[in-house]
C-alpha atoms as one frame of an Amber mdcrd trajectory, in Angstrom:
protein
 -36.041   4.519   9.978 -32.977   2.022  10.601 -33.914  -0.298  13.624 -30.391
  -0.588  15.483 -32.163  -3.390  17.514 -31.758  -5.619  14.522 -28.019  -5.929
  14.771 -26.081  -7.192  17.702 -23.177  -5.398  16.098 -24.598  -1.957  16.528
 -25.727  -2.728  19.970 -22.060  -3.664  20.563 -21.251  -0.102  19.079 -23.545
   1.544  21.302 -22.221  -0.327  24.311 -18.585   0.562  23.696 -19.509   4.222
  23.238 -20.937   4.443  26.512 -17.441   3.171  28.084 -15.557   6.517  27.851
 -12.779   5.071  30.082 -12.343   2.138  27.296  -9.349   2.149  25.061  -9.662
   2.197  21.318  -8.673  -1.562  20.867 -11.392  -2.148  23.619 -13.940  -0.235
  21.728 -13.098  -2.189  18.616 -13.412  -5.396  20.297 -16.581  -4.616  21.807
 -17.864  -3.288  18.510 -17.093  -6.823  17.303 -19.193  -8.554  19.731 -20.372
 -10.854  17.076 -16.679 -11.858  16.479 -14.010 -10.328  18.762 -11.417 -10.733
  16.262 -13.011  -8.050  13.774 -11.663  -4.340  13.587 -13.081  -1.285  11.948
 -10.766   0.111   9.268 -11.006   3.448   7.478 -10.740   3.977   3.765  -7.179
   5.155   4.349  -6.434   1.850   5.872  -6.157   3.207   9.679  -8.124   1.786
  12.529 -11.098   3.968  13.352 -10.348   5.987  16.136 -13.805   6.714  17.341
 -16.964   4.619  17.725 -20.023   5.804  15.614 -23.065   6.722  17.351 -26.535
   5.843  16.742 -28.118   7.497  13.670 -24.343   8.167  12.289 -24.055   5.081
  10.068 -25.736   2.275   8.307 -24.530  -0.964   7.871 -24.399  -2.563   4.573
 -22.174  -5.310   2.689 -19.855  -4.527  -0.307 -19.245  -6.714  -3.243 -16.762
  -8.780  -1.609 -19.204  -9.877   1.266 -17.530  -7.391   3.891 -19.545  -5.497
   6.584 -19.219  -1.740   5.793 -20.341   1.183   7.545 -21.685   4.239   5.265
 -22.803   7.632   6.675 -26.103   9.229   5.579 -24.420  10.673   2.481 -23.421
   7.187   1.132 -19.605   7.552   1.898 -17.585   4.676   3.436 -17.050   5.357
   7.231 -15.158   1.988   7.947 -14.874  -1.570   6.705 -15.095  -4.637   9.199
 -11.809  -6.728   8.561 -10.269  -9.821  10.501  -7.798  -8.619  13.236  -5.420
 -11.058  11.810  -5.260  -9.314   8.395  -4.322  -6.000  10.302  -2.011  -7.554
  12.652  -0.538 -10.674  10.919   0.553 -13.354  13.364   4.622 -12.982  14.169
   6.865 -15.375  12.640  10.294 -16.249  14.230  13.449 -17.421  12.776  14.816
 -16.662   9.148  18.240 -15.138   8.116  19.109 -11.406   7.757  18.998 -10.083
   4.096  22.267  -8.750   2.481  22.911  -5.067   3.518  22.002  -2.709   0.761
  24.649  -0.735  -1.142  22.719   0.521  -4.411  21.573   3.846  -4.497  19.559
   5.003  -7.871  19.685   8.554  -7.089  23.436   8.458  -6.676  24.085   6.556
  -9.908  23.167   7.064 -13.480  19.338   5.760 -14.443  20.115   2.009 -15.306
  19.606   1.246 -18.873  16.946  -1.349 -20.020  18.165  -4.602 -19.981  17.072
  -5.423 -23.498  13.577  -6.831 -23.112  10.789  -5.738 -24.982   9.611  -2.657
 -22.669   6.195  -2.594 -24.036   3.633  -3.842 -21.408   0.067  -5.356 -22.266
  -1.887  -6.185 -19.167  -5.166  -7.042 -17.739  -4.925  -5.512 -14.669  -4.289
  -1.815 -14.126  -6.479   0.512 -12.257  -6.841   0.404  -8.621 -10.307  -0.151
  -6.901 -11.101   2.203  -4.303 -13.392   0.154  -1.438 -16.010   3.103  -1.981
 -16.558   1.817  -5.380 -18.131  -1.493  -4.233 -20.960   0.720  -2.798 -24.372
   0.698  -4.731 -24.046   3.968  -7.015 -27.746   4.896  -6.503 -27.558   5.292
  -2.597 -28.944   2.958   0.245 -32.148   2.917   1.757 -32.681   4.198   5.113
 -34.150   1.241   6.535 -31.619  -1.424   5.270 -31.408  -4.283   7.433 -27.638
  -5.833   8.463 -26.496  -7.710   5.343 -28.499  -5.405   2.684 -32.016  -6.345
   1.604 -30.904  -9.718  -0.022 -28.003 -10.593   2.158 -28.425 -12.477   5.491
 -26.015 -11.708   8.153 -22.872 -14.006   7.359 -22.197 -16.848   9.415 -18.939
 -16.201  11.584 -16.355 -18.282   9.529 -13.219 -16.740  10.534 -10.476 -18.949
  11.757  -9.193 -18.737  15.318  -5.798 -17.444  15.268  -3.724 -15.345  17.821
  -3.674 -11.884  17.508  -0.618 -10.252  18.071  -0.832  -8.101  21.197   2.425
  -6.055  21.076   1.554  -4.104  17.900  -0.546  -1.130  19.279  -3.357   0.270
  17.808  -2.121   3.662  18.398   1.683   4.452  18.789   2.721   6.928  21.584
   5.503   8.145  19.368   5.460  11.555  17.972   5.040  12.304  14.371   9.118
  12.620  13.805   9.561   9.316  15.809   7.151   7.466  13.543   8.989   8.761
  10.644  12.158   7.491  12.363  10.489   4.240  12.441   9.371   4.257   8.956
  12.928   5.096   7.771  14.463   2.381   9.776  12.499  -0.106   8.410  12.938
   1.168   4.615  16.467   0.950   5.239  16.349  -2.575   6.463  14.358  -3.544
   3.204  11.063  -3.953   4.912   9.183  -1.509   3.222   6.298   0.541   5.302
   5.161   2.239   2.107   5.336   5.701   1.528   6.892   7.646   4.720   4.321
   9.896   6.342   5.055   9.890   9.871   1.775   7.862  10.823   1.151   4.599
  12.266  -0.945   2.055  10.011  -1.298  -1.377   8.827   1.506  -1.295   6.184
   3.858  -0.142   9.530   2.374  -2.730  11.479   2.878  -5.551   8.551   6.686
  -4.297   8.308   7.484  -4.547  12.025   6.268  -8.183  11.832   8.278  -8.871
   8.854  11.446  -7.371  10.126  10.987  -9.414  13.302  10.553 -12.611  11.081
  13.701 -11.418   9.068  15.868 -10.681  12.097  14.400 -12.947  14.843  14.619
  -9.725  16.985  11.799  -7.978  18.827  11.046  -4.121  17.975   8.795  -2.055
  20.118   7.145   0.550  18.195   6.659   2.299  21.047  10.093   2.285  22.425
  11.626   5.859  20.851  14.929   5.410  22.204  15.586   1.940  20.853  14.154
   3.055  17.454  16.463   6.228  17.523  19.426   3.950  18.166  18.511   1.496
  15.861  18.262   4.162  13.130  21.547   5.826  13.979  23.547   2.685  13.425
  21.708   2.316  10.093  22.679   5.311   8.701  21.862   8.328  10.865  18.927
  10.702  11.561  15.797  10.099   9.457  15.489  13.793   8.410  18.328  15.373
   6.152  18.655  18.508   4.539  18.690  18.612   0.533  19.169  21.407  -1.846
  17.060  21.378  -4.865  19.431  21.548  -8.071  18.938  22.658 -11.498  18.335
  19.610 -12.840  15.676  18.743 -10.325  13.694  21.900 -11.459  14.160  21.155
 -14.837  12.042  18.075 -15.068  10.860  17.082 -17.414   7.352  17.594 -16.134
   3.857  17.547 -17.298   1.244  20.030 -16.312  -1.213  17.074 -15.301  -1.872
  13.420 -15.988  -5.406  13.028 -17.344  -7.476   9.959 -16.442  -8.904   9.087
 -20.026  -6.190   6.786 -21.351  -6.746   8.001 -24.697  -5.762  11.473 -23.636
  -2.696   9.804 -21.771  -1.355   8.302 -25.141  -1.237  12.048 -26.702   1.381
  13.020 -24.137   4.838  12.379 -24.891   5.670  10.973 -21.553   3.799  10.512
 -18.316   6.390  12.223 -16.216   6.124  14.058 -12.915   3.671  17.067 -12.612
   6.050  18.863 -10.296   9.488  18.932  -8.553   7.685  18.211  -5.157   6.188
  15.145  -6.694   9.437  13.870  -8.052  11.519  14.649  -4.849   8.737  12.890
  -2.533   9.118   9.754  -4.664  13.103   9.894  -4.663  12.894  10.033  -0.706
   9.999   7.527  -0.384   7.823  10.198   1.052   4.155  11.104   0.615   3.984
  14.172  -0.945   1.723  16.071   1.409   4.334  14.985   4.211   7.041  16.387
   2.141   4.956  19.766   1.716   4.330  19.859   5.580   7.735  19.293   6.321
   8.713  22.434   4.219   5.833  24.991   4.691   5.689  27.745   2.048   8.430
  26.242  -0.042   8.599  26.861  -3.629  10.231  23.377  -4.893  10.828  24.818
  -8.317  13.626  27.213  -7.289  17.255  25.642  -7.500  19.322  26.302  -4.408
  16.308  25.866  -1.844  17.189  23.845   0.921  14.817  21.560   2.031  13.835
  18.793   4.847  13.591  15.204   3.247  13.480  11.729   4.444  16.838   9.747
   4.253  15.680   6.303   3.381  19.140   4.854   2.836  20.533   2.763  -0.156
  18.489   0.164  -1.722  18.450  -3.343  -0.544  20.683  -5.715  -2.603  20.706
  -9.512  -2.882  19.650 -12.505  -5.075  15.799 -13.301  -4.523  15.014 -16.842
  -5.478  11.449 -16.946  -4.542   8.628 -14.497  -4.093   5.430 -15.034  -1.915
   2.232 -12.786  -2.700   0.301 -12.958   0.350  -3.281 -11.790  -0.916  -4.492
 -11.549   2.773  -1.807  -9.576   4.201  -1.582  -7.307   0.995   2.250  -7.763
   1.134   4.931  -9.400  -0.968   7.879 -11.286   0.494  11.424 -11.672  -1.225
  13.451 -14.966  -0.117  17.151 -15.777  -0.880  18.498 -18.868  -1.897  19.152
 -19.959   1.505  15.333 -19.451   2.293  16.069 -16.390   4.585  13.709 -13.307
   4.200  15.374 -10.387   2.144  12.684  -8.100   1.682   8.966  -7.301   2.153
   6.754  -4.835   0.556   3.112  -3.610   1.118   1.090  -4.402  -2.223  -2.324
  -4.186  -3.713  -2.960  -7.581  -4.850  -6.217  -8.238  -6.952  -9.671  -8.086
  -6.029 -12.886 -10.133  -5.808 -13.977  -9.050  -9.306 -10.592  -9.642 -11.079
  -8.450 -11.871  -8.632  -4.746 -12.278  -9.228  -3.580 -15.780 -10.108  -3.446
 -18.596  -7.992  -0.607 -21.150  -7.254   2.724 -20.549  -8.537   4.085 -18.832
 -11.919   7.557 -17.510 -12.565   9.181 -14.056 -13.912   9.498 -13.929 -17.440
  10.947 -10.896 -18.400  11.728  -7.486 -16.515  11.341  -4.117 -18.137  12.362
  -0.534 -16.629  10.519   2.549 -17.477   7.802   0.343 -19.876   5.413   1.649
 -22.081   1.607   0.205 -21.953  -0.400  -1.173 -24.633  -4.109  -0.720 -23.690
  -6.070  -3.367 -25.656  -9.558  -3.522 -24.591 -10.161  -6.902 -25.803  -7.762
  -8.105 -23.223  -8.029  -5.310 -20.747 -10.658  -3.719 -18.567 -12.664  -1.173
 -20.576 -11.431   2.131 -19.734 -13.888   4.997 -20.349 -15.230   5.018 -23.836
 -12.020   3.788 -25.250 -12.590   0.866 -27.621  -9.301   1.072 -29.466  -5.845
  -0.076 -28.991  -3.890   2.896 -27.432  -0.040   3.181 -27.147   0.569   4.908
 -23.517   4.019   6.280 -22.989   6.350   5.342 -20.148   7.106   7.606 -17.080
   6.401   7.078 -13.224   2.989   8.309 -13.638   2.120   5.603 -16.160  -0.290
   2.707 -15.616   2.750   0.487 -14.246   5.043   3.007 -13.217   8.505   2.441
 -13.912   8.803  -1.174 -13.440   7.251  -4.403 -15.013   8.019  -7.906 -13.870
   6.223  -9.819 -16.460   4.802 -13.519 -14.887   4.421 -16.694 -16.857   0.481
 -16.039 -16.777  -0.014 -13.641 -19.493  -0.898  -9.950 -18.892  -0.099 -10.490
 -15.369   3.077  -8.572 -13.642   4.546  -7.142 -10.638   4.769  -3.469 -11.211
   5.006   0.079  -9.959   2.193   2.679  -9.621   1.667   6.276 -10.119  -0.162
   6.619  -6.806   2.135   5.054  -3.880   0.026   6.142  -1.049  -2.621   3.904
  -2.317  -0.527   0.754  -2.149  -1.965  -1.788   0.231  -4.951   0.459   0.771
  -6.680  -0.298  -2.358  -7.113  -3.322  -4.723  -5.712  -4.110  -8.051  -7.346
  -5.549 -11.023  -5.481  -8.652 -10.768  -1.788  -7.548 -10.694   0.772  -6.907
  -8.016   1.251  -3.203  -7.193   3.980  -2.097  -5.476   5.510   1.850  -4.878
   7.869   2.410  -7.884  10.702   2.452  -5.318   9.796  -0.899  -4.026   9.389
  -2.212  -7.484  12.910  -1.018  -8.559  14.579  -2.526  -5.568  12.612  -5.774
  -6.422  13.609  -5.556 -10.073  17.359  -5.215  -8.865  17.429  -8.427  -7.005
  15.431 -10.909  -9.192  15.909 -12.415 -12.792  13.918 -14.679 -15.108  12.674
 -17.915 -13.604  12.284 -16.685 -10.233   9.250 -18.285  -8.861   6.334 -16.128
  -7.557   3.823 -17.937  -5.404   0.168 -16.498  -4.536  -1.177 -17.540  -1.459
  -4.423 -16.491   0.464
């Protein structure tokens, strides 16, 4: 049996569990008795809202060297991360970005800019943190750090954790939606809008404060709603599904195998609901929750959707991809922050570039060339494959090629995973964030990768 006495970390968990009056934040700090600057984060990217009891979990290490908790079935329960990665330090100052006026859904789709829209990249699929666990299960008596890995020394730098960003918000689901919609309208993306607090929202709040020099209290519903009103009105609006919406084109499903993807005419949306969720920057599940029992395929049906507002507009002169924060920052010529986006940036096995590169070309609605000689090996595919374009394609709807060959900034077919999983080297954004960024950059803009 696993000996919990071998780990001061687990003892701290048990101590925290016995204190029923302790808040979640305090429980997390107690769990990290080894290092009070650590937090437990679920595979979905949320801070764990309970403290595991003795016998429920085992401690191991993933291939990135992080402490992970797994249940007896081998499922990932939580990953231990530095608190400053979840609550990035606040920065003050900077200038407001330009107000956005471009709305791609009220104008015809922009034509490609004349660049080659075919993409070859060595870094496409997401990596779920659970994929880092041993495939053959874990022994029941595994000591802390695994059978061959000693407990790591505490080398995390001493940094001040921002106390104003709460572990849990006291806002209702719709009030959190209002907060997400406000941030989205400001050009500070919270990722998919789903009515839930999480690390992407927390990071967006900090970035907004950096951009504006103001303070945003995520628990002050009245202030948020007033800011939302001034930015364009209520977060939720009515929308009537058109015949064009219902017509598609759609595909029945998106196969996992790249050889099967290559046989499709396009990697289009699979349903009207998926298309509308992406159009309104929403999690598809949340769209369905707001519209229970609705058949999205019927023209004339009125539904509730989020109003994200027009896209940000400006001239981006410099991009910073922060690997630790999993966030991309776009700065104007005056050095002020214009926009910020949650991102999936590289992994330990296939890291993204280091230092500074430049944007070489921009492709909208790009196809994708799979070449196993320079790409990862996908399934049993050993031949070059031409994969058609579409929002469900490997690089989504946008490709910003970097000066380092095969690397780029691009969209994704799975927006809900942005900032929660890792990529194989490239920078992944939601399709709408990638589109917004593409409209504000040009060839020669620098992209700096920082840790």
